[in-house]
Tab-separated table of C-alpha atoms in Angstrom:
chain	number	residue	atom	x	y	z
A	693	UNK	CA	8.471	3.372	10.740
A	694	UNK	CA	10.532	3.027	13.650
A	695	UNK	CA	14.230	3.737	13.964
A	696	UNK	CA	16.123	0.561	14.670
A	697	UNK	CA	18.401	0.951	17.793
A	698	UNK	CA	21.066	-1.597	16.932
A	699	UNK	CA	24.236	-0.783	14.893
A	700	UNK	CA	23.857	-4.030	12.659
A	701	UNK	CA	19.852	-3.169	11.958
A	702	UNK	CA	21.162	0.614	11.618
A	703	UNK	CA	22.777	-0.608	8.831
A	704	UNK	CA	19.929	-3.102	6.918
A	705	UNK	CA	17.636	0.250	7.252
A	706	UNK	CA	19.983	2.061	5.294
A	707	UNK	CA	21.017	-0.534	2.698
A	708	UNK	CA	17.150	-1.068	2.178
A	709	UNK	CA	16.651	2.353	2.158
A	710	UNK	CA	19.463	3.060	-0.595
A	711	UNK	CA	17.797	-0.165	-2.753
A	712	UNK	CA	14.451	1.494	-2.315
A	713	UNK	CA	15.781	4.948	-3.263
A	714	UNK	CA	17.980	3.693	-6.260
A	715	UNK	CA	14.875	1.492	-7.535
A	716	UNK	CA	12.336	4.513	-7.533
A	717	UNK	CA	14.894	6.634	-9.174
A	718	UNK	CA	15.489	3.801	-11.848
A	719	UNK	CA	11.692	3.438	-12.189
A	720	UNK	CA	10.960	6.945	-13.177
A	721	UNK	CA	13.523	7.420	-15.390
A	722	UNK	CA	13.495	4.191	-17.364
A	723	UNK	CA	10.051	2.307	-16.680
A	724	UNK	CA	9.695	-0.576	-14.185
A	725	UNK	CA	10.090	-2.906	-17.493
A	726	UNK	CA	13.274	-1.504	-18.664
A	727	UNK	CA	14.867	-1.662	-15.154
A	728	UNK	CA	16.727	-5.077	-14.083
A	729	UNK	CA	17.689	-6.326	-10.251
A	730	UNK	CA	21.233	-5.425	-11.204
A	731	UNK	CA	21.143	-2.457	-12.405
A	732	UNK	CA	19.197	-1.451	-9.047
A	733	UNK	CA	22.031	-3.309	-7.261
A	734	UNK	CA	24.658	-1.648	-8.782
A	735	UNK	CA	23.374	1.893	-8.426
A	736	UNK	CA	22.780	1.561	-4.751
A	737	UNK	CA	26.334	0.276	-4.996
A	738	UNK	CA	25.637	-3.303	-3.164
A	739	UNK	CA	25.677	-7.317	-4.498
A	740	UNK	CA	23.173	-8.427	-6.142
A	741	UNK	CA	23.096	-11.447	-3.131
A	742	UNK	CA	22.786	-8.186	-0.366
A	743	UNK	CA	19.361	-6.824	-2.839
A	744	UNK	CA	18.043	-10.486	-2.424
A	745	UNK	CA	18.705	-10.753	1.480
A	746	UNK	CA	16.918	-7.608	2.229
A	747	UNK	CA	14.281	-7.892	-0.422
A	748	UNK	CA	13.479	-11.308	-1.182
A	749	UNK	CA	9.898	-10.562	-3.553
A	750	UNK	CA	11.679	-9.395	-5.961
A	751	UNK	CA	12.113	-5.785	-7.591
A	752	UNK	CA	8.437	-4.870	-7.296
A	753	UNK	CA	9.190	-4.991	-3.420
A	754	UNK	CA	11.477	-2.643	-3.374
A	755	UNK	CA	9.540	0.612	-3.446
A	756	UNK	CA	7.139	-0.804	-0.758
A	757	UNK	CA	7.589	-1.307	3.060
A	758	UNK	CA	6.516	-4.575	4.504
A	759	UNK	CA	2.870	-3.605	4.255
A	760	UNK	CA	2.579	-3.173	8.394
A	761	UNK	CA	1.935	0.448	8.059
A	762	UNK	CA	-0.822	0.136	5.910
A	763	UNK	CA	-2.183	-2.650	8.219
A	764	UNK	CA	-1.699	-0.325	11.056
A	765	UNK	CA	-3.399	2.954	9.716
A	766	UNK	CA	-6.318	1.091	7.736
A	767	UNK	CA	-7.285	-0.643	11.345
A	768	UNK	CA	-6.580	2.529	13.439
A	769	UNK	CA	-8.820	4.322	11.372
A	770	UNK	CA	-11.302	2.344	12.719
A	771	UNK	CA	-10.361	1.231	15.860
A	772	UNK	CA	-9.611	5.016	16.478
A	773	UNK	CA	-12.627	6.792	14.611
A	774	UNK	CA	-14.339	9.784	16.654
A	775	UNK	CA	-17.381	8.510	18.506
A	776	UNK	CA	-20.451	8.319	16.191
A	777	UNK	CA	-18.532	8.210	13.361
A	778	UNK	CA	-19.683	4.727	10.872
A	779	UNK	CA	-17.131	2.058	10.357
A	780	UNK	CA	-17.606	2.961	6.289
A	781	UNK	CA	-17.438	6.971	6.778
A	782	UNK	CA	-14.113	5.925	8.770
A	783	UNK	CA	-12.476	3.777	6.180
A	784	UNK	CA	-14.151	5.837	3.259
A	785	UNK	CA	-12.073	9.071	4.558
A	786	UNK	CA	-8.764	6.896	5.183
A	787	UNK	CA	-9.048	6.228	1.814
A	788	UNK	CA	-9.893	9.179	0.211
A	789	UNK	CA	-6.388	10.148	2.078
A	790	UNK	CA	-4.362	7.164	0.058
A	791	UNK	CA	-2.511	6.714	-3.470
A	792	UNK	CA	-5.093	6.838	-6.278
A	793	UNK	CA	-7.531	9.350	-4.085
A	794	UNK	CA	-4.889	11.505	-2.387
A	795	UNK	CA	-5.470	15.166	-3.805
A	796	UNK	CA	-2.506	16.885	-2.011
A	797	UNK	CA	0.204	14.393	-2.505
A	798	UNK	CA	3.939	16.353	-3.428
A	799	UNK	CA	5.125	16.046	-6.857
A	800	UNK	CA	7.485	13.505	-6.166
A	801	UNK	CA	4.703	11.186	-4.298
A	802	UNK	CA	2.699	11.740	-7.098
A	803	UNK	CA	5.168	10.798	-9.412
A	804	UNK	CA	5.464	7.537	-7.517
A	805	UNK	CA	2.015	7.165	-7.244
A	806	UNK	CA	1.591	7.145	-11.024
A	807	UNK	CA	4.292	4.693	-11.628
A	808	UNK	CA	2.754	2.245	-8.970
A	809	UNK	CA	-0.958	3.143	-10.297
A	810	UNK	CA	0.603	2.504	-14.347
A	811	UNK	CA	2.781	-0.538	-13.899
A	812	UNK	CA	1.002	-3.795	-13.407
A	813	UNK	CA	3.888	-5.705	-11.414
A	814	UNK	CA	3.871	-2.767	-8.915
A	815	UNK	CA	-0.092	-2.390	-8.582
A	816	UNK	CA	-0.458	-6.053	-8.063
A	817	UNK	CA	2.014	-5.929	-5.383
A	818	UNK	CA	0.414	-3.169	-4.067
A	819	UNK	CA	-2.897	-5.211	-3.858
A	820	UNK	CA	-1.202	-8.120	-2.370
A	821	UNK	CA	-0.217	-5.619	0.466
A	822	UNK	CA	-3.603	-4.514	1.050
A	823	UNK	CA	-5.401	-7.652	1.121
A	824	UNK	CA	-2.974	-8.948	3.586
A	825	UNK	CA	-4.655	-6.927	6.178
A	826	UNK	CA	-8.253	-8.453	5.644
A	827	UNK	CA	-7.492	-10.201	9.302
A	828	UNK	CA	-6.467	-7.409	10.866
A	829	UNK	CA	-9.444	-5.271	9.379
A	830	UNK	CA	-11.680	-7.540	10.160
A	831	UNK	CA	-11.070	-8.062	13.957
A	832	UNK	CA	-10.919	-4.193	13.977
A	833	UNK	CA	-14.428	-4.041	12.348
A	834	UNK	CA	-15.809	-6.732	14.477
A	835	UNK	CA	-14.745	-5.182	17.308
A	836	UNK	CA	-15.888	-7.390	20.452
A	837	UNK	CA	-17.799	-9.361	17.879
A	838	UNK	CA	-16.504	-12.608	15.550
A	839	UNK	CA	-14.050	-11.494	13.124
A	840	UNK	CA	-14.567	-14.668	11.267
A	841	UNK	CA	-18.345	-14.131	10.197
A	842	UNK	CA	-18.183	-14.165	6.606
A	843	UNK	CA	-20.218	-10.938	6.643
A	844	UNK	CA	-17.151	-9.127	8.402
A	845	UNK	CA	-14.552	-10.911	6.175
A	846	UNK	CA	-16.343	-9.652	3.181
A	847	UNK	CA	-16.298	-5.775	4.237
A	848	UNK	CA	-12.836	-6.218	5.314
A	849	UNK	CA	-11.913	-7.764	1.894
A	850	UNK	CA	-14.330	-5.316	-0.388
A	851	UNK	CA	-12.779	-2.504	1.256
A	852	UNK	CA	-8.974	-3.828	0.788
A	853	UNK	CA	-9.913	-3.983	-3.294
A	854	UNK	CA	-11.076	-0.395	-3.168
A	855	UNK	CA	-7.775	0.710	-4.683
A	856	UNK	CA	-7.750	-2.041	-6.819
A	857	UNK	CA	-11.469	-1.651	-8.532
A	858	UNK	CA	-11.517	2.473	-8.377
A	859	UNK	CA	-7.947	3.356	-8.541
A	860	UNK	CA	-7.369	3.729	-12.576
A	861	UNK	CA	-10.888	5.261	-12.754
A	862	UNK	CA	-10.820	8.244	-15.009
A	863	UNK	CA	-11.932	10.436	-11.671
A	864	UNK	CA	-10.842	7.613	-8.806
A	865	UNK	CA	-12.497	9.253	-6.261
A	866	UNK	CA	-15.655	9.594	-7.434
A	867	UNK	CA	-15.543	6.018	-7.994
A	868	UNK	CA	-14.501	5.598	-4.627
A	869	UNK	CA	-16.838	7.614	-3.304
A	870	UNK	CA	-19.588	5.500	-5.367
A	871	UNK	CA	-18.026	2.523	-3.736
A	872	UNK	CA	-18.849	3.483	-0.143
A	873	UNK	CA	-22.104	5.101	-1.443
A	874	UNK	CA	-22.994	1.326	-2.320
A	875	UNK	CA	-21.468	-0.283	0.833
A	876	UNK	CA	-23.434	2.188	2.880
A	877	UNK	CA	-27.056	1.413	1.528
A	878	UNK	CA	-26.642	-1.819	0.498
A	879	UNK	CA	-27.401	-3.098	-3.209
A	880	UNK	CA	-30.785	-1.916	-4.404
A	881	UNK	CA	-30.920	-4.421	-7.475
């Protein structure tokens, strides 16, 4: 994330930074469920009208970023793969790297990770995250070619979900690694 320059957007980054911090800490403690706008509002010691200005979805929002660094890394992984590496081994060790399939996360990421991965609200806006870089993957996958063939759109979009099908596996990444496995020679029937 970059470091806004301005005095005024100083100051949104660190009010959405003490909602997002307040919100986590609120999480873990009490549950997503048992947590309400206000409280968050009052613990990060703003009006519940400033929580609502700088994070308009709601309380699941609040322990997310905008989604554009997810956008950004899943199509650099691509766009910047080593040469004669697949599109699929790219993406499959990008995500082996992410939430559900990380292996060397810190206990407090994997604390968050588990609260995001167990609470419905939070894993559906996760999802809604992902798949709003299909468009993005896709022209990344396409790559000179048409990022609007419906074969592109569909990897794009299959590989956004991965988190979603594989992530509450009993052992996620061998699901995930099943996942590519099947992406990578095609359904055998």
């Amino acid at each position: 994330m970059t470091t806004p320059t301005g005095r005024r957007e100083r100051k949104k980054a660190l009010t959405r930074q003490a909602l997002a911090d307040a919100a986590l800490e609120l999480f873990l403690e009490h549950g997503y469920d048992g947590v309400t706008v206000a409280q968050i509002a009052d613990a990060a010691d703003v009006s519940l009208a400033t929580l609502f200005k700088h994070v308009p979805d709601g309380k699941e929002a609040l322990i997310f970023d905008d989604g554009t660094e997810r956008r950004e890394a899943v199509v650099a992984a691509v766009r910047d793969r080593p040469a004669g590496t697949s599109v699929l081994a790219a993406l499959r060790e990008f995500m082996a790297g992410r939430g559900p399939f990380a292996t060397d996360l810190t206990p407090e990421l994997l604390r968050k990770r588990d609260l995001i991965v167990g609470t419905p609200a939070l894993a559906g806006y996760q999802r809604k995250l992902w798949i709003a870089g299909e468009g993005a993957l896709a022209a990344a996958i396409a790559g000179e070619g048409d990022a609007q063939d419906p074969a592109v759109r569909a990897l794009a979009r299959y590989v956004l979900e991965v988190p979603e099908l594989a992530g509450t596996d009993p052992d996620p990444r061998a699901s995930l690694d099943a996942i590519f496995d099947l992406l990578e020679r095609g359904w055998t029937g």
